[in-house]
CSV table of C-alpha atoms and ligand atoms in Angstrom, one decimal:
chain,number,residue,atom,x,y,z
A,715,MET,CA,-21.0,-1.4,4.7
A,716,ASP,CA,-20.6,-3.6,1.6
A,717,LYS,CA,-20.0,-7.4,1.9
A,718,LEU,CA,-19.1,-10.1,-0.5
A,719,ARG,CA,-21.1,-13.3,-0.5
A,720,MET,CA,-19.8,-16.3,-2.4
A,721,VAL,CA,-20.6,-20.0,-2.7
A,722,GLY,CA,-17.5,-22.0,-3.1
A,723,GLY,CA,-16.7,-25.0,-5.2
A,724,THR,CA,-16.9,-23.7,-8.8
A,725,PRO,CA,-13.6,-24.0,-10.7
A,726,LEU,CA,-12.5,-20.7,-12.3
A,727,LYS,CA,-12.4,-20.6,-16.1
A,728,GLY,CA,-11.7,-17.8,-18.6
A,729,GLU,CA,-9.6,-14.7,-18.9
A,730,VAL,CA,-8.8,-11.9,-16.5
A,731,VAL,CA,-7.2,-8.6,-17.3
A,732,ILE,CA,-4.8,-7.2,-14.7
A,733,ALA,CA,-5.0,-3.5,-13.8
A,734,GLY,CA,-2.1,-1.1,-13.1
A,735,ALA,CA,-0.2,-1.5,-9.9
A,736,LYS,CA,-1.6,0.3,-6.8
A,737,ASN,CA,1.8,0.6,-5.2
A,738,ALA,CA,3.3,2.1,-8.4
A,739,ALA,CA,0.4,4.4,-9.1
A,740,LEU,CA,0.5,6.0,-5.6
A,741,PRO,CA,4.1,7.3,-5.8
A,742,ILE,CA,3.6,8.1,-9.5
A,743,LEU,CA,0.6,10.3,-8.8
A,744,CYS,CA,2.7,12.2,-6.2
A,745,ALA,CA,5.5,12.7,-8.7
A,746,CYS,CA,3.3,15.2,-10.5
A,747,LEU,CA,4.1,17.6,-7.6
A,748,LEU,CA,7.7,17.9,-8.9
A,749,THR,CA,6.8,19.9,-12.0
A,750,ASP,CA,4.5,22.8,-13.1
A,751,GLN,CA,3.9,20.9,-16.3
A,752,ALA,CA,1.2,18.3,-17.1
A,753,ILE,CA,1.8,14.6,-16.4
A,754,VAL,CA,-0.3,12.2,-18.5
A,755,LEU,CA,-0.9,8.8,-17.0
A,756,ARG,CA,-2.4,5.7,-18.3
A,757,ASN,CA,-3.2,2.3,-16.8
A,758,VAL,CA,-4.0,3.9,-13.4
A,759,PRO,CA,-6.1,1.4,-11.4
A,760,ASP,CA,-9.5,2.6,-10.4
A,761,LEU,CA,-9.3,1.9,-6.6
A,762,GLN,CA,-10.2,3.6,-3.4
A,763,ASP,CA,-6.6,4.4,-2.5
A,764,VAL,CA,-6.1,6.1,-5.9
A,765,ARG,CA,-9.2,8.2,-5.3
A,766,THR,CA,-7.9,9.1,-1.8
A,767,MET,CA,-4.6,10.2,-3.3
A,768,LEU,CA,-6.3,12.2,-6.0
A,769,LYS,CA,-8.3,14.0,-3.3
A,770,LEU,CA,-5.2,14.8,-1.4
A,771,LEU,CA,-3.4,16.1,-4.5
A,772,GLN,CA,-6.5,18.3,-5.3
A,773,GLU,CA,-6.4,19.7,-1.8
A,774,ILE,CA,-2.7,20.6,-2.5
A,775,GLY,CA,-3.8,22.4,-5.7
A,776,VAL,CA,-3.3,19.8,-8.5
A,777,THR,CA,-6.0,19.8,-11.2
A,778,VAL,CA,-7.0,16.3,-12.3
A,779,THR,CA,-8.8,15.7,-15.6
A,780,PHE,CA,-10.0,12.5,-17.3
A,781,PRO,CA,-9.8,13.1,-21.1
A,782,ASP,CA,-12.0,10.1,-21.8
A,783,LYS,CA,-14.9,10.2,-19.4
A,784,ALA,CA,-15.4,6.4,-19.8
A,785,ASP,CA,-11.8,5.6,-19.0
A,786,ARG,CA,-10.7,6.3,-15.4
A,787,SER,CA,-7.3,4.8,-16.0
A,788,HIS,CA,-6.2,7.7,-18.2
A,789,MET,CA,-5.7,11.0,-16.5
A,790,VAL,CA,-3.9,14.3,-16.7
A,791,LEU,CA,-2.4,15.9,-13.6
A,792,ASP,CA,-1.3,19.5,-13.5
A,793,ALA,CA,0.5,20.9,-10.5
A,794,ALA,CA,1.2,24.3,-12.0
A,795,VAL,CA,-0.1,25.9,-8.8
A,796,ILE,CA,0.6,24.5,-5.3
A,797,LYS,CA,-1.8,26.2,-2.9
A,798,SER,CA,-1.0,24.2,0.2
A,799,SER,CA,2.0,22.1,1.2
A,800,GLU,CA,0.1,20.1,3.8
A,801,ALA,CA,-1.3,16.6,4.1
A,802,THR,CA,-3.7,16.7,7.0
A,803,TYR,CA,-4.3,14.0,9.7
A,804,GLU,CA,-7.7,13.3,8.1
A,805,MET,CA,-6.0,12.3,4.8
A,806,VAL,CA,-3.0,10.4,6.3
A,807,LYS,CA,-5.1,8.4,8.7
A,808,THR,CA,-7.2,7.2,5.8
A,809,MET,CA,-4.2,6.2,3.8
A,810,ARG,CA,-0.6,5.9,5.0
A,811,ALA,CA,0.8,6.3,1.5
A,812,SER,CA,-0.1,10.0,1.8
A,813,ILE,CA,3.4,10.3,3.3
A,814,LEU,CA,4.6,10.1,-0.3
A,815,VAL,CA,3.8,13.8,-0.8
A,816,LEU,CA,6.5,14.8,1.7
A,817,GLY,CA,9.6,14.4,-0.5
A,818,PRO,CA,8.1,16.1,-3.6
A,819,LEU,CA,6.6,19.0,-1.7
A,820,LEU,CA,9.7,19.7,0.3
A,821,THR,CA,12.0,19.6,-2.7
A,822,ARG,CA,9.8,21.8,-4.9
A,823,MET,CA,8.2,24.1,-2.4
A,824,HIS,CA,11.0,24.1,0.3
A,825,SER,CA,8.5,23.3,3.0
A,826,ALA,CA,6.0,20.7,3.8
A,827,LYS,CA,3.7,19.7,6.6
A,828,VAL,CA,2.5,16.1,6.7
A,829,SER,CA,0.7,14.3,9.5
A,830,LEU,CA,2.8,11.6,11.1
A,831,PRO,CA,1.1,8.3,10.3
A,832,GLY,CA,0.1,6.4,13.4
A,833,GLY,CA,0.4,2.6,13.9
A,834,CYS,CA,-1.3,0.3,11.4
A,835,ALA,CA,-3.2,-3.0,11.6
A,836,ILE,CA,-0.2,-4.9,10.1
A,837,GLY,CA,2.6,-3.4,12.1
A,838,ALA,CA,4.0,-0.2,13.7
A,839,ARG,CA,5.3,1.1,10.3
A,840,PRO,CA,7.4,4.1,11.4
A,841,VAL,CA,8.7,6.6,8.9
A,842,ASP,CA,12.0,7.4,10.7
A,843,GLN,CA,14.0,6.5,7.6
A,844,HIS,CA,12.2,8.9,5.4
A,845,ILE,CA,12.9,11.6,8.0
A,846,LYS,CA,16.5,10.6,8.5
A,847,GLY,CA,17.2,10.7,4.7
A,848,LEU,CA,15.6,14.1,4.3
A,849,LYS,CA,17.6,15.5,7.2
A,850,ALA,CA,20.8,14.1,5.6
A,851,MET,CA,19.8,16.2,2.6
A,852,GLY,CA,19.8,19.4,4.7
A,853,ALA,CA,16.1,19.6,5.7
A,854,THR,CA,15.2,20.9,9.1
A,855,ILE,CA,12.5,18.6,10.5
A,856,LYS,CA,10.4,19.0,13.6
A,857,ILE,CA,7.6,16.8,14.9
A,858,LYS,CA,5.0,19.1,16.3
A,859,SER,CA,1.4,18.4,17.2
A,860,GLY,CA,1.4,15.1,15.4
A,861,TYR,CA,2.8,16.7,12.2
A,862,ILE,CA,6.2,16.4,10.4
A,863,GLN,CA,7.1,20.0,9.7
A,864,ALA,CA,9.9,20.0,7.2
A,865,GLU,CA,11.8,22.9,5.5
A,866,THR,CA,14.9,23.7,3.7
A,867,LYS,CA,17.1,26.6,4.6
A,868,LEU,CA,16.9,29.8,2.6
A,869,PRO,CA,18.6,31.5,0.7
A,870,LEU,CA,19.7,28.4,-1.1
A,871,GLY,CA,16.3,26.8,-0.6
A,872,ARG,CA,17.2,23.5,-2.3
A,873,LEU,CA,17.8,20.2,-0.7
A,874,LYS,CA,21.5,19.1,-1.0
A,875,GLY,CA,22.6,15.8,-2.4
A,876,ALA,CA,23.8,13.3,0.2
A,877,SER,CA,24.8,9.7,0.6
A,878,ILE,CA,22.1,7.9,2.4
A,879,LEU,CA,22.1,4.4,3.8
A,880,THR,CA,18.8,3.3,5.2
A,881,ASP,CA,18.8,1.0,8.3
A,882,MET,CA,16.4,-1.4,6.5
A,883,ILE,CA,15.0,-1.7,3.0
A,884,THR,CA,11.9,0.6,2.7
A,885,VAL,CA,9.7,0.9,-0.4
A,886,THR,CA,8.0,4.2,0.2
A,887,GLY,CA,11.1,5.5,2.0
A,888,THR,CA,13.2,4.9,-1.1
A,889,GLU,CA,10.4,6.5,-3.3
A,890,ASN,CA,10.2,9.6,-1.1
A,891,LEU,CA,14.0,10.1,-1.0
A,892,LEU,CA,14.3,9.4,-4.7
A,893,MET,CA,11.7,12.1,-5.6
A,894,ALA,CA,13.3,14.5,-3.2
A,895,ALA,CA,16.7,14.0,-4.7
A,896,THR,CA,15.6,14.7,-8.3
A,897,LEU,CA,15.4,18.5,-7.6
A,898,ALA,CA,18.2,18.7,-5.0
A,899,SER,CA,21.5,20.4,-5.7
A,900,GLY,CA,24.3,17.8,-6.3
A,901,THR,CA,24.3,14.1,-6.3
A,902,THR,CA,22.4,11.8,-3.9
A,903,ILE,CA,23.3,8.2,-3.5
A,904,LEU,CA,20.6,5.9,-2.0
A,905,GLU,CA,22.2,2.7,-0.6
A,906,ASN,CA,20.1,-0.3,0.4
A,907,ALA,CA,17.4,1.0,-1.8
A,908,ALA,CA,14.2,-1.1,-2.4
A,909,ARG,CA,14.3,-3.0,-5.7
A,910,GLU,CA,10.6,-3.5,-6.0
A,911,PRO,CA,9.4,-3.1,-9.6
A,912,GLU,CA,7.1,-0.3,-8.3
A,913,VAL,CA,10.2,1.8,-7.3
A,914,GLY,CA,11.6,1.1,-10.8
A,915,ASP,CA,8.4,2.2,-12.4
A,916,LEU,CA,8.5,5.5,-10.5
A,917,ALA,CA,12.1,6.0,-11.5
A,918,GLU,CA,11.2,5.4,-15.2
A,919,LEU,CA,8.6,8.2,-15.0
A,920,LEU,CA,11.1,10.5,-13.2
A,921,VAL,CA,13.6,10.0,-16.0
A,922,LYS,CA,11.0,10.8,-18.6
A,923,MET,CA,10.4,14.1,-16.6
A,924,GLY,CA,14.1,14.9,-17.0
A,925,ALA,CA,15.5,13.4,-13.8
A,926,LYS,CA,19.0,12.0,-13.9
A,927,ILE,CA,18.9,8.6,-12.2
A,928,SER,CA,21.2,5.6,-12.6
A,929,GLY,CA,21.1,2.2,-11.0
A,930,ILE,CA,17.3,1.7,-11.6
A,931,GLY,CA,16.3,-1.8,-10.4
A,932,THR,CA,19.4,-2.1,-8.2
A,933,ASP,CA,19.8,-1.4,-4.5
A,934,ARG,CA,22.1,1.6,-5.2
A,935,LEU,CA,20.3,4.6,-6.9
A,936,VAL,CA,22.4,7.5,-7.9
A,937,ILE,CA,20.5,10.7,-8.6
A,938,GLU,CA,22.1,13.9,-10.0
A,939,GLY,CA,19.8,16.7,-9.0
A,940,VAL,CA,18.4,19.0,-11.7
A,941,GLU,CA,16.9,22.5,-11.4
A,942,LYS,CA,13.6,21.7,-13.1
A,943,LEU,CA,11.6,18.7,-14.2
A,944,HIS,CA,9.1,18.8,-17.1
A,945,GLY,CA,5.9,17.1,-18.2
A,946,ALA,CA,5.8,13.5,-19.4
A,947,GLU,CA,3.6,10.6,-20.3
A,948,HIS,CA,3.6,7.2,-18.6
A,949,ALA,CA,1.7,4.0,-18.3
A,950,VAL,CA,1.7,2.4,-14.9
A,951,ILE,CA,3.3,-1.1,-14.6
A,952,PRO,CA,0.7,-4.0,-14.2
A,953,ASP,CA,-0.1,-5.1,-10.7
A,954,ARG,CA,2.0,-8.1,-9.8
A,955,ILE,CA,0.1,-8.6,-6.6
A,956,GLU,CA,-3.3,-8.6,-8.3
A,957,ALA,CA,-1.9,-11.1,-10.9
A,958,GLY,CA,-0.5,-13.3,-8.0
A,959,THR,CA,-3.9,-13.1,-6.2
A,960,PHE,CA,-5.7,-14.5,-9.2
A,961,LEU,CA,-3.1,-17.3,-9.6
A,962,CYS,CA,-3.7,-18.3,-5.9
A,963,ALA,CA,-7.5,-18.2,-6.6
A,964,VAL,CA,-7.0,-20.8,-9.4
A,965,ALA,CA,-4.7,-22.9,-7.2
A,966,ALA,CA,-7.3,-23.0,-4.5
A,967,ALA,CA,-10.6,-23.2,-6.5
A,968,GLY,CA,-9.2,-25.2,-9.5
A,969,GLY,CA,-9.8,-24.5,-13.1
A,970,GLU,CA,-8.0,-22.9,-16.0
A,971,VAL,CA,-7.4,-19.1,-16.3
A,972,LEU,CA,-5.4,-16.9,-18.7
A,973,VAL,CA,-4.1,-13.9,-16.7
A,974,LYS,CA,-3.6,-11.1,-19.2
A,975,HIS,CA,-1.8,-7.8,-19.3
A,976,CYS,CA,0.6,-8.8,-16.5
A,977,ARG,CA,4.4,-8.8,-16.0
A,978,PRO,CA,5.4,-12.4,-15.4
A,979,ASP,CA,9.1,-11.3,-14.9
A,980,THR,CA,8.1,-9.5,-11.7
A,981,LEU,CA,6.4,-12.7,-10.3
A,982,ASP,CA,9.3,-15.2,-10.3
A,983,ALA,CA,9.1,-16.0,-6.5
A,984,VAL,CA,5.3,-16.4,-6.6
A,985,ILE,CA,5.3,-18.5,-9.7
A,986,THR,CA,8.0,-20.8,-8.3
A,987,LYS,CA,6.0,-21.5,-5.1
A,988,LEU,CA,2.7,-22.0,-7.0
A,989,LYS,CA,4.4,-24.5,-9.4
A,990,ASP,CA,5.6,-26.3,-6.3
A,991,ALA,CA,2.0,-26.3,-5.1
A,992,GLY,CA,1.0,-28.1,-8.3
A,993,LEU,CA,-0.3,-25.2,-10.4
A,994,GLU,CA,0.5,-25.8,-14.0
A,995,ILE,CA,1.9,-22.5,-15.4
A,996,GLU,CA,2.7,-21.4,-18.9
A,997,VAL,CA,4.2,-17.9,-19.3
A,998,GLY,CA,4.3,-15.5,-22.2
A,999,PRO,CA,5.7,-12.0,-22.4
A,1000,ASP,CA,2.6,-10.4,-20.8
A,1001,TRP,CA,0.4,-13.3,-19.8
A,1002,ILE,CA,0.3,-16.3,-17.6
A,1003,LYS,CA,-1.8,-19.4,-18.2
A,1004,ALA,CA,-2.6,-21.3,-15.0
A,1005,ARG,CA,-4.3,-24.7,-14.6
A,1006,MET,CA,-5.1,-26.6,-11.5
A,1007,GLN,CA,-6.3,-30.1,-11.3
A,1008,GLY,CA,-7.0,-31.7,-7.9
A,1009,ARG,CA,-5.8,-30.5,-4.5
A,1010,PRO,CA,-2.8,-28.2,-4.1
A,1011,LYS,CA,0.4,-29.4,-2.3
A,1012,ALA,CA,1.5,-27.5,0.8
A,1013,VAL,CA,4.5,-25.1,0.2
A,1014,SER,CA,6.5,-23.5,3.0
A,1015,PHE,CA,7.9,-20.0,2.4
A,1016,ARG,CA,9.2,-16.8,4.0
A,1017,THR,CA,8.5,-13.3,2.9
A,1018,SER,CA,11.3,-10.9,2.1
A,1019,GLU,CA,12.1,-7.9,0.0
A,1020,TYR,CA,12.0,-8.1,-3.8
A,1021,PRO,CA,12.9,-10.3,-5.6
A,1022,ALA,CA,12.1,-12.8,-2.8
A,1023,PHE,CA,8.5,-13.7,-1.9
A,1024,PRO,CA,6.4,-10.6,-1.3
A,1025,THR,CA,4.7,-9.9,2.0
A,1026,ASP,CA,1.7,-8.7,0.0
A,1027,MET,CA,1.2,-12.3,-1.3
A,1028,GLN,CA,1.6,-14.0,2.1
A,1029,ALA,CA,-2.1,-14.1,3.1
A,1030,GLN,CA,-3.2,-15.3,-0.3
A,1031,LEU,CA,-0.8,-18.3,-0.5
A,1032,MET,CA,-1.6,-19.1,3.1
A,1033,ALA,CA,-5.3,-19.6,1.9
A,1034,VAL,CA,-4.0,-22.1,-0.7
A,1035,ASN,CA,-2.0,-23.9,2.0
A,1036,ALA,CA,-5.1,-24.1,4.2
A,1037,ILE,CA,-6.6,-26.6,1.8
A,1038,ALA,CA,-3.4,-28.2,0.6
A,1039,SER,CA,-2.3,-31.8,1.2
A,1040,GLY,CA,0.4,-31.7,3.9
A,1041,SER,CA,1.7,-29.0,6.3
A,1042,SER,CA,3.6,-25.9,5.7
A,1043,THR,CA,5.4,-23.1,7.6
A,1044,ILE,CA,5.0,-19.5,6.6
A,1045,THR,CA,7.4,-16.9,8.1
A,1046,GLU,CA,6.6,-13.2,7.8
A,1047,THR,CA,9.8,-11.1,8.1
A,1048,ILE,CA,8.6,-7.6,6.9
A,1049,PHE,CA,5.6,-6.7,9.2
A,1050,GLU,CA,5.3,-7.8,12.8
A,1051,ASN,CA,1.5,-8.3,12.9
A,1052,ARG,CA,0.5,-9.5,9.4
A,1053,PHE,CA,-1.3,-12.6,10.5
A,1054,MET,CA,-4.7,-11.2,11.3
A,1055,HIS,CA,-6.3,-13.4,8.6
A,1056,VAL,CA,-5.3,-16.5,10.5
A,1057,GLN,CA,-8.2,-16.5,13.0
A,1058,GLU,CA,-10.6,-15.7,10.2
A,1059,LEU,CA,-9.3,-18.6,8.0
A,1060,ASN,CA,-9.6,-20.8,11.0
A,1061,ARG,CA,-13.3,-19.8,11.2
A,1062,LEU,CA,-13.6,-21.3,7.7
A,1063,GLY,CA,-12.2,-24.6,9.1
A,1064,ALA,CA,-8.5,-24.0,8.4
A,1065,ASP,CA,-5.9,-25.4,11.0
A,1066,ILE,CA,-3.3,-22.7,11.4
A,1067,ALA,CA,-1.3,-21.9,14.5
A,1068,ILE,CA,1.0,-18.9,15.1
A,1069,GLU,CA,4.4,-19.1,16.8
A,1070,GLY,CA,6.1,-15.8,16.8
A,1071,ASN,CA,6.4,-14.7,13.2
A,1072,THR,CA,5.7,-18.1,11.8
A,1073,ALA,CA,2.4,-19.6,10.9
A,1074,ILE,CA,2.1,-23.4,10.9
A,1075,VAL,CA,-0.6,-24.6,8.5
A,1076,GLN,CA,-2.0,-28.2,8.6
A,1077,GLY,CA,-3.8,-28.5,5.3
A,1078,GLU,CA,-7.5,-29.5,5.6
A,1079,GLU,CA,-9.2,-31.4,2.8
A,1080,LYS,CA,-12.2,-29.1,3.0
A,1081,LEU,CA,-13.1,-25.7,4.3
A,1082,SER,CA,-16.7,-24.8,5.1
A,1083,GLY,CA,-18.3,-21.4,4.4
A,1084,ALA,CA,-18.9,-19.0,7.3
A,1085,ILE,CA,-19.2,-15.3,8.0
A,1086,VAL,CA,-15.7,-13.8,8.3
A,1087,MET,CA,-14.3,-10.3,8.6
A,1088,ALA,CA,-11.6,-8.6,6.5
A,1089,THR,CA,-9.0,-6.9,8.6
A,1090,ASP,CA,-6.7,-5.4,5.9
A,1091,LEU,CA,-6.3,-5.4,2.2
A,1092,ARG,CA,-4.4,-8.7,1.5
A,1093,ALA,CA,-6.2,-10.4,4.4
A,1094,SER,CA,-9.4,-9.7,2.5
A,1095,ALA,CA,-8.1,-11.3,-0.6
A,1096,SER,CA,-7.1,-14.4,1.3
A,1097,LEU,CA,-10.6,-14.7,2.7
A,1098,VAL,CA,-12.1,-14.4,-0.8
A,1099,ILE,CA,-9.7,-17.1,-2.1
A,1100,ALA,CA,-10.6,-19.4,0.9
A,1101,GLY,CA,-14.3,-18.7,0.3
A,1102,LEU,CA,-14.1,-19.7,-3.4
A,1103,ALA,CA,-12.6,-23.0,-2.3
A,1104,ALA,CA,-14.9,-23.6,0.7
A,1105,GLN,CA,-18.0,-25.7,0.7
A,1106,GLY,CA,-21.2,-23.7,1.0
A,1107,GLU,CA,-21.7,-20.0,1.5
A,1108,THR,CA,-19.1,-17.5,2.8
A,1109,GLN,CA,-19.7,-13.9,3.6
A,1110,VAL,CA,-16.7,-11.5,3.8
A,1111,ASP,CA,-17.6,-8.4,5.9
A,1112,ARG,CA,-15.7,-5.0,5.8
A,1113,ILE,CA,-14.6,-5.3,2.2
A,1114,TYR,CA,-13.8,-1.6,2.0
A,1115,HIS,CA,-10.3,-3.0,2.7
A,1116,LEU,CA,-10.5,-5.0,-0.5
A,1117,ASP,CA,-11.8,-2.0,-2.5
A,1118,ARG,CA,-8.7,0.0,-1.4
A,1119,GLY,CA,-6.5,-2.1,-3.5
A,1120,TYR,CA,-8.3,-4.3,-6.0
A,1121,ASP,CA,-9.9,-3.0,-9.2
A,1122,ARG,CA,-13.4,-4.7,-9.4
A,1123,MET,CA,-12.3,-8.0,-8.0
A,1124,GLU,CA,-15.8,-9.5,-7.7
A,1125,GLN,CA,-16.7,-8.6,-11.3
A,1126,LYS,CA,-13.5,-10.2,-12.6
A,1127,LEU,CA,-14.2,-13.3,-10.5
A,1128,THR,CA,-17.8,-13.4,-11.8
A,1129,LEU,CA,-16.4,-13.3,-15.4
A,1130,LEU,CA,-14.3,-16.4,-14.4
A,1131,GLY,CA,-17.5,-18.2,-13.4
A,1132,ALA,CA,-17.3,-17.7,-9.6
A,1133,ASN,CA,-20.5,-17.6,-7.7
A,1134,ILE,CA,-19.9,-14.3,-5.9
A,1135,GLU,CA,-21.9,-11.1,-5.4
A,1136,ARG,CA,-21.6,-7.8,-3.6
A,1137,ILE,CA,-24.2,-7.0,-1.0
A,1138,LYS,CA,-24.7,-3.4,-0.3
B,1355,EPU,N1,10.2,0.7,8.3
B,1355,EPU,C1,10.8,1.4,9.4
B,1355,EPU,N2,11.1,2.7,9.2
B,1355,EPU,C2,10.8,3.4,8.1
B,1355,EPU,C3,10.2,2.7,7.0
B,1355,EPU,C4,10.0,1.3,7.1
B,1355,EPU,O1,11.0,0.8,10.4
B,1355,EPU,O2,11.1,4.6,8.0
B,1355,EPU,C5,9.9,-0.7,8.4
B,1355,EPU,C6,8.4,-1.0,8.4
B,1355,EPU,O3,7.8,-0.9,9.7
B,1355,EPU,C7,8.4,-2.5,7.9
B,1355,EPU,C8,9.6,-2.5,6.9
B,1355,EPU,O4,10.5,-1.4,7.3
B,1355,EPU,O5,8.6,-3.3,8.9
B,1355,EPU,C9,9.3,-2.4,5.5
B,1355,EPU,O6,8.4,-1.3,5.3
B,1355,EPU,P1,8.3,-0.4,3.9
B,1355,EPU,O7,8.6,1.0,4.3
B,1355,EPU,O8,9.0,-1.1,2.8
B,1355,EPU,O9,6.7,-0.5,3.7
B,1355,EPU,P2,5.9,0.7,3.0
B,1355,EPU,O10,6.7,1.4,2.1
B,1355,EPU,O11,5.1,1.4,4.1
B,1355,EPU,C10,5.0,-0.6,0.9
B,1355,EPU,C11,3.7,-1.0,0.3
B,1355,EPU,C12,3.1,-2.1,1.1
B,1355,EPU,C13,4.1,-3.3,1.2
B,1355,EPU,C14,5.4,-2.9,1.7
B,1355,EPU,C15,6.5,-4.0,1.7
B,1355,EPU,C16,3.0,1.0,-0.8
B,1355,EPU,C17,2.1,2.2,-0.8
B,1355,EPU,N3,2.9,0.2,0.2
B,1355,EPU,O12,4.8,-0.2,2.2
B,1355,EPU,O13,1.9,-2.5,0.5
B,1355,EPU,O14,3.5,-4.3,2.0
B,1355,EPU,O15,5.9,-1.8,0.9
B,1355,EPU,O16,6.6,-4.5,0.4
B,1355,EPU,O17,3.9,0.9,-1.6
B,1355,EPU,C18,-0.3,-3.5,0.4
B,1355,EPU,O18,-0.3,-3.1,-0.8
B,1355,EPU,O19,-1.1,-4.2,0.9
B,1355,EPU,C19,0.8,-2.9,1.2
B,1355,EPU,C20,0.7,-3.0,2.6
C-alpha cells in the first residue's frame, strides 16, 4: 500500500494547475448512457474514482477511447450498445457514486439493477430519495438480495414526468433524477434540488445533448422530457475542492501560490473563511493568488449545502485551525461521522475535541510529525496539509483514499517546493 512521506516547514511557492472536478466528472461520465451517440469529454481528472467509473461503464457496454494517448483528460464515450443494465456489488462497494448509473439506465433501457450501497465511513448515506423520486416517475422498484431492481411498465416503457420534492438536499440524488427525467414523457419538476456547481455542469452537458432543462443553478429544476438525446462535447468544470485544498495548504504551510485554471466564483464561502484566517487572496477570472505570512487566525464555520461552506472542505480547514492562533468551533451538518481525521490530527499534536457534530479546536503553535492513517478522501487531504505545516517527518498511510479524488497531489506539491514523496 502506498504512503506519503513529508517533512514539514517549507513554505509553498509557485503555480498549481487545477484538474477537472471529480464530482462533476462522475455523473457526466454516466450521462453517456442516455444516448447511442458519442460523447466527447475534456478536462476529465485522472483519478482512481474516474477509472472505477470507466470500468463500470465498460462492463455495461460503453466503449471508451482516448484520442490522444498522452492525454487521459480527453476521452470519447460511446454507449451505442448496452449489453448489461447492472452495477454489481463489487463495483458499488468500491465506489458509491456507481449509483449514478441507475437513473440513466432505467430511463433509456427501462430496467436497471444496481447494488444498494451499504454504509460509509463518513455516514449512513442512504439512497432513499433517489428511489422515492424514480417511483414518483412511475418506476417499479424492489430491493432484492441487496440490489435495487427497477423497471418501467410496458407497453409505454418510459418514465413519466412528476413533481418531486426531496426530503433533504441531495447532490447525487438530484443528478440521478435529473438524468432520468431527460428521457421521461412529460415534465418533471425537481424541488429542493442541489445547487452545487457540479449539478449545474451535468445539466449544461445534458442541454448540449438535447435535453430541455430550465432553472439550472437554482433549487427548482424543470425538465421537459424528450424522446432521444444526441452526442455532444463538453469540458468538465474545474475542481473547486482541489483548489480549496491547495489554498488551505498555503494557509497552513505559508508561502505564495498561484492557483490556475480554477473557478473562483464557485469558492466564495471558502475564500471568505480563508481571508478571515489571514490568507491574502487576489482573484482573477480563472485564477487565485494566495499569500500567507505568519500564523493563521482561527476561524469558526459550519458546513452546509452550496453556496455555503462545503463539507468536502471541512477537514482541510480544520487542519489550518489546528495550527492557528485562537480557538474555533467547526460544525458538520451534512454527514454524521465526518470527523475521523480528528484523532489523527491529534496524533500530530493538534488539540481537538468533539461534542456531537461540533469539533472544538484549540490552535497549537506547532504540530510535530508522526505516522498517521488516512480514513477517507478529504481526511487524507487534511493530514497532508497538517504534515506540510508540522515540524519533522510525517507519514500518511492508506493514501489510496487520496488517490481516489486528487489528481497527482504529491507531484503538484513537489512542484510548489514541498518536501514530499510517495513510498511504494
Ligand atoms: N441522504 C439521504 N437520502 C438520500 C440521499 C442523501 O438521507 O437518498 C443524506 C445523506 O446521508 C447525507 C445528505 O443527505 O447526510 C447529503 O448527501 P448527498 O446525497 O448530497 O451526498 P452524495 O450525493 O452521496 C455528494 C458528493 C460528496 C459530497 C456530498 C455533499 C459525489 C460523487 N459525492 O455525495 O463528495 O460530500 O455530495 O456535498 O458527488 C467527496 O468528494 O469527498 C465526497 C464525499
